[in-house]
Amino acid sequence: MMRKLLLASAGLAIASPALAEGPYVGLEGGILFPQHMRGTFTSTYTQTTQTPAAGTAVAAPGVGVVGTLPTTLTTIPSVTTGSADARFKRGLDIDAILGYNFGMFRLEGELGWKRSTVKSFSQDTAFGTSVTTFLNPAGTTTTNAFVFPTGNLTSFNLGSDVNVWSGMINGLLSFGDPNGVNFYVGPGVGRARVKSFGISDSAWAYQGIAGVNYGLGGGLNIGLKYRYFRTGRLDFVPSATTFTSTRTAVVANVPAVAGGAASGSTNVSFTRTANINGAFNDHFSSHSLLLSLSYAFGARETAPPPPPPPPPPPPAAPATQTCPDGSVIDATATCPAPPPPPPPPPPPAQRGERG
């Protein structure tokens, strides 16, 4: 999926105008959504010898010596193992970045810090039942029965906070309008130190990033960023936890010698111990949704578009001429011929000599 996303981004980047080149810095912060972590807990069992010891003479009015606990109270079970699960609350994710924009490709260094707290801690029911059954054996009494501390971090020497410090190198493909909306996507790799349950460990880490920026002008950008973050395997091993329970059982007295007499019973006590070792051998992974603010050094404002060309001038009036008859015609036209002259007047009539 990541490979397809990168290939698609590369195609878009090649087809889009390159962003302004140069160095940039930024701050990012937002909500962290940590994923749960799984662990394993193992319990081994021990039991002290009874007090008073078997064979001890009993006090009157009893007769004989103290007997031995029944097999059901001296049999030690084998090691039991159970799974555990820790879930975390929504937390905080903050980082600072310093990078260089080559146009369609950006290379940046990132220093980050993530923090959350444990929301719930649980162990499988069968494990808790095994420990409880051993420490509260049937046929015995005690002043304080053992109760398995389900969900209690402190009882298992576990802290409630998780902090992650990371240094990452990210390679990002950028495409879009450098002075408007532009997008980026890419992977990152680095090293992380995680302190969880009060225990620290380090591992290699990787992340996948996708985001969108909006240019405000003057090199300033705001944006929204998504990140998936995951470390290699981490080993959180708290110190062992010991639970004890002192029990009392009634044991019948037995003859001191074969064939002898015995009567009565004796209350004997013994202590059972469950030694529990836990380990969370898992990855830390999270999703984050971040707001970002970045500044690109040396960014140039985009020149405003040139004004539209002026409208063309109106066509020139055609050249004219005035003809002898007073008419106005094109300069290239021929004036109409003048009218023919009027005919001459008729000659006067001839008069006679006498007139």
PDB file of N, CA and C in Angstrom, residues 240-341:
ATOM      1  N   ALA A 240      10.550  -8.393  39.754  1.00  0.00           N
ATOM      2  CA  ALA A 240       9.595  -9.446  40.110  1.00  0.00           C
ATOM      3  C   ALA A 240       8.666  -8.996  41.235  1.00  0.00           C
ATOM      4  N   THR A 241       7.485  -9.554  41.221  1.00  0.00           N
ATOM      5  CA  THR A 241       6.486  -9.297  42.251  1.00  0.00           C
ATOM      6  C   THR A 241       6.289 -10.560  43.082  1.00  0.00           C
ATOM      7  N   THR A 242       6.216 -10.400  44.389  1.00  0.00           N
ATOM      8  CA  THR A 242       6.034 -11.546  45.282  1.00  0.00           C
ATOM      9  C   THR A 242       4.751 -11.374  46.084  1.00  0.00           C
ATOM     10  N   PHE A 243       3.881 -12.366  45.996  1.00  0.00           N
ATOM     11  CA  PHE A 243       2.664 -12.398  46.800  1.00  0.00           C
ATOM     12  C   PHE A 243       2.767 -13.579  47.766  1.00  0.00           C
ATOM     13  N   THR A 244       2.437 -13.351  49.040  1.00  0.00           N
ATOM     14  CA  THR A 244       2.508 -14.418  50.046  1.00  0.00           C
ATOM     15  C   THR A 244       1.178 -14.549  50.778  1.00  0.00           C
ATOM     16  N   SER A 245       0.972 -15.721  51.324  1.00  0.00           N
ATOM     17  CA  SER A 245      -0.235 -15.979  52.105  1.00  0.00           C
ATOM     18  C   SER A 245       0.088 -17.033  53.157  1.00  0.00           C
ATOM     19  N   THR A 246      -0.107 -16.681  54.420  1.00  0.00           N
ATOM     20  CA  THR A 246       0.117 -17.623  55.524  1.00  0.00           C
ATOM     21  C   THR A 246      -1.210 -18.298  55.872  1.00  0.00           C
ATOM     22  N   ARG A 247      -1.190 -19.653  55.859  1.00  0.00           N
ATOM     23  CA  ARG A 247      -2.415 -20.423  56.025  1.00  0.00           C
ATOM     24  C   ARG A 247      -2.338 -21.306  57.280  1.00  0.00           C
ATOM     25  N   THR A 248      -3.499 -21.660  57.785  1.00  0.00           N
ATOM     26  CA  THR A 248      -3.596 -22.560  58.940  1.00  0.00           C
ATOM     27  C   THR A 248      -4.461 -23.759  58.561  1.00  0.00           C
ATOM     28  N   ALA A 249      -3.943 -24.948  58.920  1.00  0.00           N
ATOM     29  CA  ALA A 249      -4.691 -26.184  58.656  1.00  0.00           C
ATOM     30  C   ALA A 249      -4.729 -27.023  59.930  1.00  0.00           C
ATOM     31  N   VAL A 250      -5.758 -27.822  60.074  1.00  0.00           N
ATOM     32  CA  VAL A 250      -5.903 -28.713  61.233  1.00  0.00           C
ATOM     33  C   VAL A 250      -5.382 -30.085  60.838  1.00  0.00           C
ATOM     34  N   VAL A 251      -4.373 -30.570  61.602  1.00  0.00           N
ATOM     35  CA  VAL A 251      -3.738 -31.860  61.301  1.00  0.00           C
ATOM     36  C   VAL A 251      -3.985 -32.809  62.478  1.00  0.00           C
ATOM     37  N   ALA A 252      -4.414 -33.998  62.183  1.00  0.00           N
ATOM     38  CA  ALA A 252      -4.647 -34.997  63.243  1.00  0.00           C
ATOM     39  C   ALA A 252      -3.320 -35.442  63.845  1.00  0.00           C
ATOM     40  N   ASN A 253      -3.295 -35.585  65.156  1.00  0.00           N
ATOM     41  CA  ASN A 253      -2.098 -36.106  65.823  1.00  0.00           C
ATOM     42  C   ASN A 253      -1.944 -37.591  65.500  1.00  0.00           C
ATOM     43  N   VAL A 254      -0.693 -38.035  65.482  1.00  0.00           N
ATOM     44  CA  VAL A 254      -0.402 -39.446  65.178  1.00  0.00           C
ATOM     45  C   VAL A 254       0.417 -40.033  66.324  1.00  0.00           C
ATOM     46  N   PRO A 255       0.434 -41.368  66.435  1.00  0.00           N
ATOM     47  CA  PRO A 255       1.217 -41.992  67.522  1.00  0.00           C
ATOM     48  C   PRO A 255       2.705 -41.647  67.390  1.00  0.00           C
ATOM     49  N   ALA A 256       3.343 -41.502  68.540  1.00  0.00           N
ATOM     50  CA  ALA A 256       4.775 -41.221  68.541  1.00  0.00           C
ATOM     51  C   ALA A 256       5.564 -42.431  68.091  1.00  0.00           C
ATOM     52  N   VAL A 257       5.056 -43.630  68.382  1.00  0.00           N
ATOM     53  CA  VAL A 257       5.722 -44.871  67.979  1.00  0.00           C
ATOM     54  C   VAL A 257       4.676 -45.780  67.377  1.00  0.00           C
ATOM     55  N   ALA A 258       5.144 -46.703  66.585  1.00  0.00           N
ATOM     56  CA  ALA A 258       4.214 -47.632  65.947  1.00  0.00           C
ATOM     57  C   ALA A 258       3.441 -48.395  67.006  1.00  0.00           C
ATOM     58  N   GLY A 259       2.158 -48.434  66.793  1.00  0.00           N
ATOM     59  CA  GLY A 259       1.315 -49.147  67.739  1.00  0.00           C
ATOM     60  C   GLY A 259       0.943 -48.327  68.943  1.00  0.00           C
ATOM     61  N   GLY A 260       1.460 -47.091  69.060  1.00  0.00           N
ATOM     62  CA  GLY A 260       1.158 -46.253  70.202  1.00  0.00           C
ATOM     63  C   GLY A 260      -0.202 -45.595  70.061  1.00  0.00           C
ATOM     64  N   ALA A 261      -0.532 -44.802  71.058  1.00  0.00           N
ATOM     65  CA  ALA A 261      -1.822 -44.122  71.074  1.00  0.00           C
ATOM     66  C   ALA A 261      -1.668 -42.693  70.566  1.00  0.00           C
ATOM     67  N   ALA A 262      -2.757 -42.169  70.009  1.00  0.00           N
ATOM     68  CA  ALA A 262      -2.782 -40.779  69.562  1.00  0.00           C
ATOM     69  C   ALA A 262      -4.201 -40.272  69.652  1.00  0.00           C
ATOM     70  N   SER A 263      -4.340 -39.015  69.969  1.00  0.00           N
ATOM     71  CA  SER A 263      -5.668 -38.407  70.020  1.00  0.00           C
ATOM     72  C   SER A 263      -5.528 -36.903  69.791  1.00  0.00           C
ATOM     73  N   GLY A 264      -6.642 -36.302  69.359  1.00  0.00           N
ATOM     74  CA  GLY A 264      -6.647 -34.862  69.176  1.00  0.00           C
ATOM     75  C   GLY A 264      -6.040 -34.421  67.842  1.00  0.00           C
ATOM     76  N   SER A 265      -5.949 -33.125  67.666  1.00  0.00           N
ATOM     77  CA  SER A 265      -5.385 -32.536  66.444  1.00  0.00           C
ATOM     78  C   SER A 265      -4.617 -31.272  66.797  1.00  0.00           C
ATOM     79  N   THR A 266      -3.851 -30.814  65.854  1.00  0.00           N
ATOM     80  CA  THR A 266      -3.022 -29.627  66.066  1.00  0.00           C
ATOM     81  C   THR A 266      -3.202 -28.664  64.888  1.00  0.00           C
ATOM     82  N   ASN A 267      -3.277 -27.392  65.199  1.00  0.00           N
ATOM     83  CA  ASN A 267      -3.291 -26.365  64.152  1.00  0.00           C
ATOM     84  C   ASN A 267      -1.857 -26.091  63.705  1.00  0.00           C
ATOM     85  N   VAL A 268      -1.591 -26.299  62.441  1.00  0.00           N
ATOM     86  CA  VAL A 268      -0.252 -26.015  61.909  1.00  0.00           C
ATOM     87  C   VAL A 268      -0.381 -24.906  60.867  1.00  0.00           C
ATOM     88  N   SER A 269       0.669 -24.144  60.728  1.00  0.00           N
ATOM     89  CA  SER A 269       0.662 -23.047  59.755  1.00  0.00           C
ATOM     90  C   SER A 269       1.788 -23.222  58.739  1.00  0.00           C
ATOM     91  N   PHE A 270       1.627 -22.628  57.606  1.00  0.00           N
ATOM     92  CA  PHE A 270       2.654 -22.636  56.557  1.00  0.00           C
ATOM     93  C   PHE A 270       2.414 -21.407  55.669  1.00  0.00           C
ATOM     94  N   THR A 271       3.424 -21.016  54.933  1.00  0.00           N
ATOM     95  CA  THR A 271       3.330 -19.829  54.066  1.00  0.00           C
ATOM     96  C   THR A 271       3.568 -20.226  52.617  1.00  0.00           C
ATOM     97  N   ARG A 272       2.680 -19.795  51.781  1.00  0.00           N
ATOM     98  CA  ARG A 272       2.831 -20.009  50.343  1.00  0.00           C
ATOM     99  C   ARG A 272       3.232 -18.690  49.672  1.00  0.00           C
ATOM    100  N   THR A 273       4.076 -18.812  48.646  1.00  0.00           N
ATOM    101  CA  THR A 273       4.577 -17.634  47.930  1.00  0.00           C
ATOM    102  C   THR A 273       4.436 -17.844  46.428  1.00  0.00           C
ATOM    103  N   ALA A 274       3.941 -16.807  45.758  1.00  0.00           N
ATOM    104  CA  ALA A 274       3.893 -16.786  44.287  1.00  0.00           C
ATOM    105  C   ALA A 274       4.856 -15.707  43.814  1.00  0.00           C
ATOM    106  N   ASN A 275       5.875 -16.102  43.074  1.00  0.00           N
ATOM    107  CA  ASN A 275       6.861 -15.169  42.514  1.00  0.00           C
ATOM    108  C   ASN A 275       6.507 -14.920  41.049  1.00  0.00           C
ATOM    109  N   ILE A 276       6.141 -13.678  40.746  1.00  0.00           N
ATOM    110  CA  ILE A 276       5.637 -13.347  39.409  1.00  0.00           C
ATOM    111  C   ILE A 276       6.629 -12.450  38.679  1.00  0.00           C
ATOM    112  N   ASN A 277       6.999 -12.873  37.488  1.00  0.00           N
ATOM    113  CA  ASN A 277       7.859 -12.079  36.606  1.00  0.00           C
ATOM    114  C   ASN A 277       7.069 -11.710  35.356  1.00  0.00           C
ATOM    115  N   GLY A 278       7.114 -10.434  35.007  1.00  0.00           N
ATOM    116  CA  GLY A 278       6.389  -9.962  33.831  1.00  0.00           C
ATOM    117  C   GLY A 278       7.323  -9.372  32.801  1.00  0.00           C
ATOM    118  N   ALA A 279       6.866  -9.299  31.574  1.00  0.00           N
ATOM    119  CA  ALA A 279       7.638  -8.695  30.486  1.00  0.00           C
ATOM    120  C   ALA A 279       6.684  -8.240  29.395  1.00  0.00           C
ATOM    121  N   PHE A 280       6.891  -7.006  28.927  1.00  0.00           N
ATOM    122  CA  PHE A 280       6.198  -6.512  27.742  1.00  0.00           C
ATOM    123  C   PHE A 280       7.223  -6.464  26.619  1.00  0.00           C
ATOM    124  N   ASN A 281       7.200  -7.456  25.758  1.00  0.00           N
ATOM    125  CA  ASN A 281       8.102  -7.537  24.608  1.00  0.00           C
ATOM    126  C   ASN A 281       7.274  -7.243  23.366  1.00  0.00           C
ATOM    127  N   ASP A 282       7.179  -5.979  23.033  1.00  0.00           N
ATOM    128  CA  ASP A 282       6.268  -5.574  21.967  1.00  0.00           C
ATOM    129  C   ASP A 282       6.796  -4.308  21.308  1.00  0.00           C
ATOM    130  N   HIS A 283       6.085  -3.853  20.280  1.00  0.00           N
ATOM    131  CA  HIS A 283       6.399  -2.607  19.593  1.00  0.00           C
ATOM    132  C   HIS A 283       5.556  -1.485  20.190  1.00  0.00           C
ATOM    133  N   PHE A 284       6.065  -0.261  20.084  1.00  0.00           N
ATOM    134  CA  PHE A 284       5.208   0.896  20.342  1.00  0.00           C
ATOM    135  C   PHE A 284       4.760   1.427  18.991  1.00  0.00           C
ATOM    136  N   SER A 285       3.460   1.586  18.820  1.00  0.00           N
ATOM    137  CA  SER A 285       2.940   2.133  17.567  1.00  0.00           C
ATOM    138  C   SER A 285       1.825   3.120  17.880  1.00  0.00           C
ATOM    139  N   SER A 286       1.629   4.066  16.975  1.00  0.00           N
ATOM    140  CA  SER A 286       0.633   5.105  17.222  1.00  0.00           C
ATOM    141  C   SER A 286       0.209   5.756  15.916  1.00  0.00           C
ATOM    142  N   HIS A 287      -0.961   6.381  15.972  1.00  0.00           N
ATOM    143  CA  HIS A 287      -1.442   7.271  14.920  1.00  0.00           C
ATOM    144  C   HIS A 287      -1.487   8.677  15.516  1.00  0.00           C
ATOM    145  N   SER A 288      -1.208   9.696  14.689  1.00  0.00           N
ATOM    146  CA  SER A 288      -1.243  11.076  15.166  1.00  0.00           C
ATOM    147  C   SER A 288      -1.907  11.963  14.128  1.00  0.00           C
ATOM    148  N   LEU A 289      -2.618  12.969  14.611  1.00  0.00           N
ATOM    149  CA  LEU A 289      -3.197  14.006  13.764  1.00  0.00           C
ATOM    150  C   LEU A 289      -2.677  15.336  14.286  1.00  0.00           C
ATOM    151  N   LEU A 290      -1.912  16.055  13.428  1.00  0.00           N
ATOM    152  CA  LEU A 290      -1.146  17.204  13.880  1.00  0.00           C
ATOM    153  C   LEU A 290      -1.496  18.461  13.090  1.00  0.00           C
ATOM    154  N   LEU A 291      -1.420  19.598  13.764  1.00  0.00           N
ATOM    155  CA  LEU A 291      -1.412  20.898  13.111  1.00  0.00           C
ATOM    156  C   LEU A 291       0.037  21.325  12.937  1.00  0.00           C
ATOM    157  N   SER A 292       0.351  21.955  11.816  1.00  0.00           N
ATOM    158  CA  SER A 292       1.737  22.334  11.552  1.00  0.00           C
ATOM    159  C   SER A 292       1.822  23.804  11.174  1.00  0.00           C
ATOM    160  N   LEU A 293       2.959  24.394  11.529  1.00  0.00           N
ATOM    161  CA  LEU A 293       3.291  25.766  11.153  1.00  0.00           C
ATOM    162  C   LEU A 293       4.740  25.764  10.706  1.00  0.00           C
ATOM    163  N   SER A 294       5.003  26.201   9.476  1.00  0.00           N
ATOM    164  CA  SER A 294       6.367  26.167   8.947  1.00  0.00           C
ATOM    165  C   SER A 294       6.699  27.482   8.265  1.00  0.00           C
ATOM    166  N   TYR A 295       8.010  27.719   8.167  1.00  0.00           N
ATOM    167  CA  TYR A 295       8.498  28.941   7.515  1.00  0.00           C
ATOM    168  C   TYR A 295       9.619  28.568   6.562  1.00  0.00           C
ATOM    169  N   ALA A 296       9.482  28.999   5.310  1.00  0.00           N
ATOM    170  CA  ALA A 296      10.497  28.744   4.288  1.00  0.00           C
ATOM    171  C   ALA A 296      11.360  29.986   4.133  1.00  0.00           C
ATOM    172  N   PHE A 297      12.674  29.823   4.306  1.00  0.00           N
ATOM    173  CA  PHE A 297      13.593  30.944   4.186  1.00  0.00           C
ATOM    174  C   PHE A 297      13.762  31.326   2.717  1.00  0.00           C
ATOM    175  N   GLY A 298      13.827  32.647   2.463  1.00  0.00           N
ATOM    176  CA  GLY A 298      14.095  33.122   1.109  1.00  0.00           C
ATOM    177  C   GLY A 298      12.954  32.929   0.153  1.00  0.00           C
ATOM    178  N   ALA A 299      11.759  32.697   0.671  1.00  0.00           N
ATOM    179  CA  ALA A 299      10.626  32.510  -0.235  1.00  0.00           C
ATOM    180  C   ALA A 299      10.291  33.823  -0.918  1.00  0.00           C
ATOM    181  N   ARG A 300       9.976  33.775  -2.200  1.00  0.00           N
ATOM    182  CA  ARG A 300       9.649  34.967  -2.979  1.00  0.00           C
ATOM    183  C   ARG A 300       8.144  35.028  -3.195  1.00  0.00           C
ATOM    184  N   GLU A 301       7.643  36.252  -3.080  1.00  0.00           N
ATOM    185  CA  GLU A 301       6.232  36.437  -3.389  1.00  0.00           C
ATOM    186  C   GLU A 301       6.015  36.245  -4.886  1.00  0.00           C
ATOM    187  N   THR A 302       4.944  35.641  -5.261  1.00  0.00           N
ATOM    188  CA  THR A 302       4.627  35.474  -6.679  1.00  0.00           C
ATOM    189  C   THR A 302       4.234  36.815  -7.285  1.00  0.00           C
ATOM    190  N   ALA A 303       4.859  37.168  -8.430  1.00  0.00           N
ATOM    191  CA  ALA A 303       4.553  38.436  -9.087  1.00  0.00           C
ATOM    192  C   ALA A 303       3.095  38.451  -9.518  1.00  0.00           C
ATOM    193  N   PRO A 304       2.440  39.620  -9.362  1.00  0.00           N
ATOM    194  CA  PRO A 304       1.043  39.668  -9.792  1.00  0.00           C
ATOM    195  C   PRO A 304       0.952  39.485 -11.299  1.00  0.00           C
ATOM    196  N   PRO A 305      -0.148  38.976 -11.786  1.00  0.00           N
ATOM    197  CA  PRO A 305      -0.272  38.789 -13.237  1.00  0.00           C
ATOM    198  C   PRO A 305      -0.259  40.127 -13.957  1.00  0.00           C
ATOM    199  N   PRO A 306       0.270  40.171 -15.185  1.00  0.00           N
ATOM    200  CA  PRO A 306       0.305  41.447 -15.922  1.00  0.00           C
ATOM    201  C   PRO A 306      -1.108  41.923 -16.212  1.00  0.00           C
ATOM    202  N   PRO A 307      -1.273  43.264 -16.309  1.00  0.00           N
ATOM    203  CA  PRO A 307      -2.616  43.779 -16.611  1.00  0.00           C
ATOM    204  C   PRO A 307      -3.041  43.366 -18.013  1.00  0.00           C
ATOM    205  N   PRO A 308      -4.324  43.301 -18.246  1.00  0.00           N
ATOM    206  CA  PRO A 308      -4.779  42.934 -19.601  1.00  0.00           C
ATOM    207  C   PRO A 308      -4.385  44.004 -20.612  1.00  0.00           C
ATOM    208  N   PRO A 309      -4.159  43.624 -21.856  1.00  0.00           N
ATOM    209  CA  PRO A 309      -3.780  44.629 -22.870  1.00  0.00           C
ATOM    210  C   PRO A 309      -4.921  45.607 -23.099  1.00  0.00           C
ATOM    211  N   PRO A 310      -4.569  46.861 -23.468  1.00  0.00           N
ATOM    212  CA  PRO A 310      -5.634  47.850 -23.726  1.00  0.00           C
ATOM    213  C   PRO A 310      -6.454  47.442 -24.941  1.00  0.00           C
ATOM    214  N   PRO A 311      -7.689  47.892 -24.981  1.00  0.00           N
ATOM    215  CA  PRO A 311      -8.512  47.556 -26.155  1.00  0.00           C
ATOM    216  C   PRO A 311      -7.933  48.191 -27.416  1.00  0.00           C
ATOM    217  N   PRO A 312      -8.133  47.588 -28.564  1.00  0.00           N
ATOM    218  CA  PRO A 312      -7.597  48.177 -29.807  1.00  0.00           C
ATOM    219  C   PRO A 312      -8.281  49.502 -30.108  1.00  0.00           C
ATOM    220  N   PRO A 313      -7.535  50.452 -30.731  1.00  0.00           N
ATOM    221  CA  PRO A 313      -8.150  51.755 -31.067  1.00  0.00           C
ATOM    222  C   PRO A 313      -9.250  51.574 -32.103  1.00  0.00           C
ATOM    223  N   PRO A 314     -10.210  52.493 -32.086  1.00  0.00           N
ATOM    224  CA  PRO A 314     -11.276  52.389 -33.106  1.00  0.00           C
ATOM    225  C   PRO A 314     -10.695  52.572 -34.505  1.00  0.00           C
ATOM    226  N   PRO A 315     -11.291  51.968 -35.493  1.00  0.00           N
ATOM    227  CA  PRO A 315     -10.756  52.121 -36.858  1.00  0.00           C
ATOM    228  C   PRO A 315     -10.793  53.583 -37.308  1.00  0.00           C
ATOM    229  N   ALA A 316      -9.764  53.994 -38.059  1.00  0.00           N
ATOM    230  CA  ALA A 316      -9.687  55.389 -38.554  1.00  0.00           C
ATOM    231  C   ALA A 316     -10.784  55.661 -39.577  1.00  0.00           C
ATOM    232  N   ALA A 317     -11.282  56.906 -39.547  1.00  0.00           N
ATOM    233  CA  ALA A 317     -12.307  57.292 -40.529  1.00  0.00           C
ATOM    234  C   ALA A 317     -11.709  57.256 -41.936  1.00  0.00           C
ATOM    235  N   PRO A 318     -12.444  56.750 -42.909  1.00  0.00           N
ATOM    236  CA  PRO A 318     -11.890  56.693 -44.272  1.00  0.00           C
ATOM    237  C   PRO A 318     -11.654  58.098 -44.841  1.00  0.00           C
ATOM    238  N   ALA A 319     -10.635  58.215 -45.682  1.00  0.00           N
ATOM    239  CA  ALA A 319     -10.342  59.505 -46.338  1.00  0.00           C
ATOM    240  C   ALA A 319     -11.434  59.834 -47.363  1.00  0.00           C
ATOM    241  N   THR A 320     -11.799  61.115 -47.436  1.00  0.00           N
ATOM    242  CA  THR A 320     -12.867  61.553 -48.350  1.00  0.00           C
ATOM    243  C   THR A 320     -12.389  62.721 -49.211  1.00  0.00           C
ATOM    244  N   GLN A 321     -13.205  63.035 -50.214  1.00  0.00           N
ATOM    245  CA  GLN A 321     -12.966  64.213 -51.063  1.00  0.00           C
ATOM    246  C   GLN A 321     -14.309  64.865 -51.367  1.00  0.00           C
ATOM    247  N   THR A 322     -14.259  66.143 -51.596  1.00  0.00           N
ATOM    248  CA  THR A 322     -15.477  66.897 -51.936  1.00  0.00           C
ATOM    249  C   THR A 322     -15.455  67.204 -53.429  1.00  0.00           C
ATOM    250  N   CYS A 323     -16.468  66.777 -54.053  1.00  0.00           N
ATOM    251  CA  CYS A 323     -16.562  66.969 -55.508  1.00  0.00           C
ATOM    252  C   CYS A 323     -17.046  68.386 -55.822  1.00  0.00           C
ATOM    253  N   PRO A 324     -16.843  68.808 -57.078  1.00  0.00           N
ATOM    254  CA  PRO A 324     -17.280  70.165 -57.468  1.00  0.00           C
ATOM    255  C   PRO A 324     -18.755  70.405 -57.222  1.00  0.00           C
ATOM    256  N   ASP A 325     -19.523  69.303 -57.244  1.00  0.00           N
ATOM    257  CA  ASP A 325     -20.956  69.519 -57.034  1.00  0.00           C
ATOM    258  C   ASP A 325     -21.322  69.570 -55.572  1.00  0.00           C
ATOM    259  N   GLY A 326     -20.275  69.526 -54.695  1.00  0.00           N
ATOM    260  CA  GLY A 326     -20.525  69.614 -53.261  1.00  0.00           C
ATOM    261  C   GLY A 326     -20.716  68.283 -52.575  1.00  0.00           C
ATOM    262  N   SER A 327     -20.775  67.194 -53.312  1.00  0.00           N
ATOM    263  CA  SER A 327     -20.924  65.878 -52.678  1.00  0.00           C
ATOM    264  C   SER A 327     -19.590  65.413 -52.104  1.00  0.00           C
ATOM    265  N   VAL A 328     -19.659  64.591 -51.009  1.00  0.00           N
ATOM    266  CA  VAL A 328     -18.461  64.046 -50.341  1.00  0.00           C
ATOM    267  C   VAL A 328     -18.401  62.558 -50.641  1.00  0.00           C
ATOM    268  N   ILE A 329     -17.256  62.125 -51.174  1.00  0.00           N
ATOM    269  CA  ILE A 329     -17.087  60.723 -51.547  1.00  0.00           C
ATOM    270  C   ILE A 329     -15.722  60.260 -51.078  1.00  0.00           C
ATOM    271  N   ASP A 330     -15.493  58.882 -51.114  1.00  0.00           N
ATOM    272  CA  ASP A 330     -14.181  58.339 -50.762  1.00  0.00           C
ATOM    273  C   ASP A 330     -13.112  58.976 -51.613  1.00  0.00           C
ATOM    274  N   ALA A 331     -11.943  59.038 -50.988  1.00  0.00           N
ATOM    275  CA  ALA A 331     -10.838  59.680 -51.705  1.00  0.00           C
ATOM    276  C   ALA A 331     -10.452  58.908 -52.950  1.00  0.00           C
ATOM    277  N   THR A 332     -10.728  57.606 -52.938  1.00  0.00           N
ATOM    278  CA  THR A 332     -10.339  56.797 -54.098  1.00  0.00           C
ATOM    279  C   THR A 332     -11.413  56.754 -55.171  1.00  0.00           C
ATOM    280  N   ALA A 333     -12.614  57.323 -54.860  1.00  0.00           N
ATOM    281  CA  ALA A 333     -13.705  57.305 -55.841  1.00  0.00           C
ATOM    282  C   ALA A 333     -13.562  58.467 -56.831  1.00  0.00           C
ATOM    283  N   THR A 334     -14.306  58.401 -57.904  1.00  0.00           N
ATOM    284  CA  THR A 334     -14.267  59.444 -58.952  1.00  0.00           C
ATOM    285  C   THR A 334     -15.519  60.301 -58.847  1.00  0.00           C
ATOM    286  N   CYS A 335     -15.291  61.591 -58.811  1.00  0.00           N
ATOM    287  CA  CYS A 335     -16.434  62.499 -58.734  1.00  0.00           C
ATOM    288  C   CYS A 335     -17.310  62.338 -59.972  1.00  0.00           C
ATOM    289  N   PRO A 336     -18.595  62.532 -59.822  1.00  0.00           N
ATOM    290  CA  PRO A 336     -19.477  62.441 -60.987  1.00  0.00           C
ATOM    291  C   PRO A 336     -19.178  63.562 -61.986  1.00  0.00           C
ATOM    292  N   ALA A 337     -19.385  63.239 -63.240  1.00  0.00           N
ATOM    293  CA  ALA A 337     -19.127  64.251 -64.291  1.00  0.00           C
ATOM    294  C   ALA A 337     -20.081  65.422 -64.116  1.00  0.00           C
ATOM    295  N   PRO A 338     -19.590  66.643 -64.356  1.00  0.00           N
ATOM    296  CA  PRO A 338     -20.492  67.793 -64.230  1.00  0.00           C
ATOM    297  C   PRO A 338     -21.563  67.738 -65.313  1.00  0.00           C
ATOM    298  N   PRO A 339     -22.695  68.343 -65.064  1.00  0.00           N
ATOM    299  CA  PRO A 339     -23.752  68.321 -66.078  1.00  0.00           C
ATOM    300  C   PRO A 339     -23.302  69.115 -67.322  1.00  0.00           C
ATOM    301  N   PRO A 340     -23.810  68.743 -68.482  1.00  0.00           N
ATOM    302  CA  PRO A 340     -23.410  69.482 -69.694  1.00  0.00           C
ATOM    303  C   PRO A 340     -23.867  70.936 -69.597  1.00  0.00           C
ATOM    304  N   PRO A 341     -23.137  71.848 -70.259  1.00  0.00           N
ATOM    305  CA  PRO A 341     -23.545  73.266 -70.201  1.00  0.00           C
ATOM    306  C   PRO A 341     -24.885  73.460 -70.902  1.00  0.00           C
TER     307      PRO A 341
END
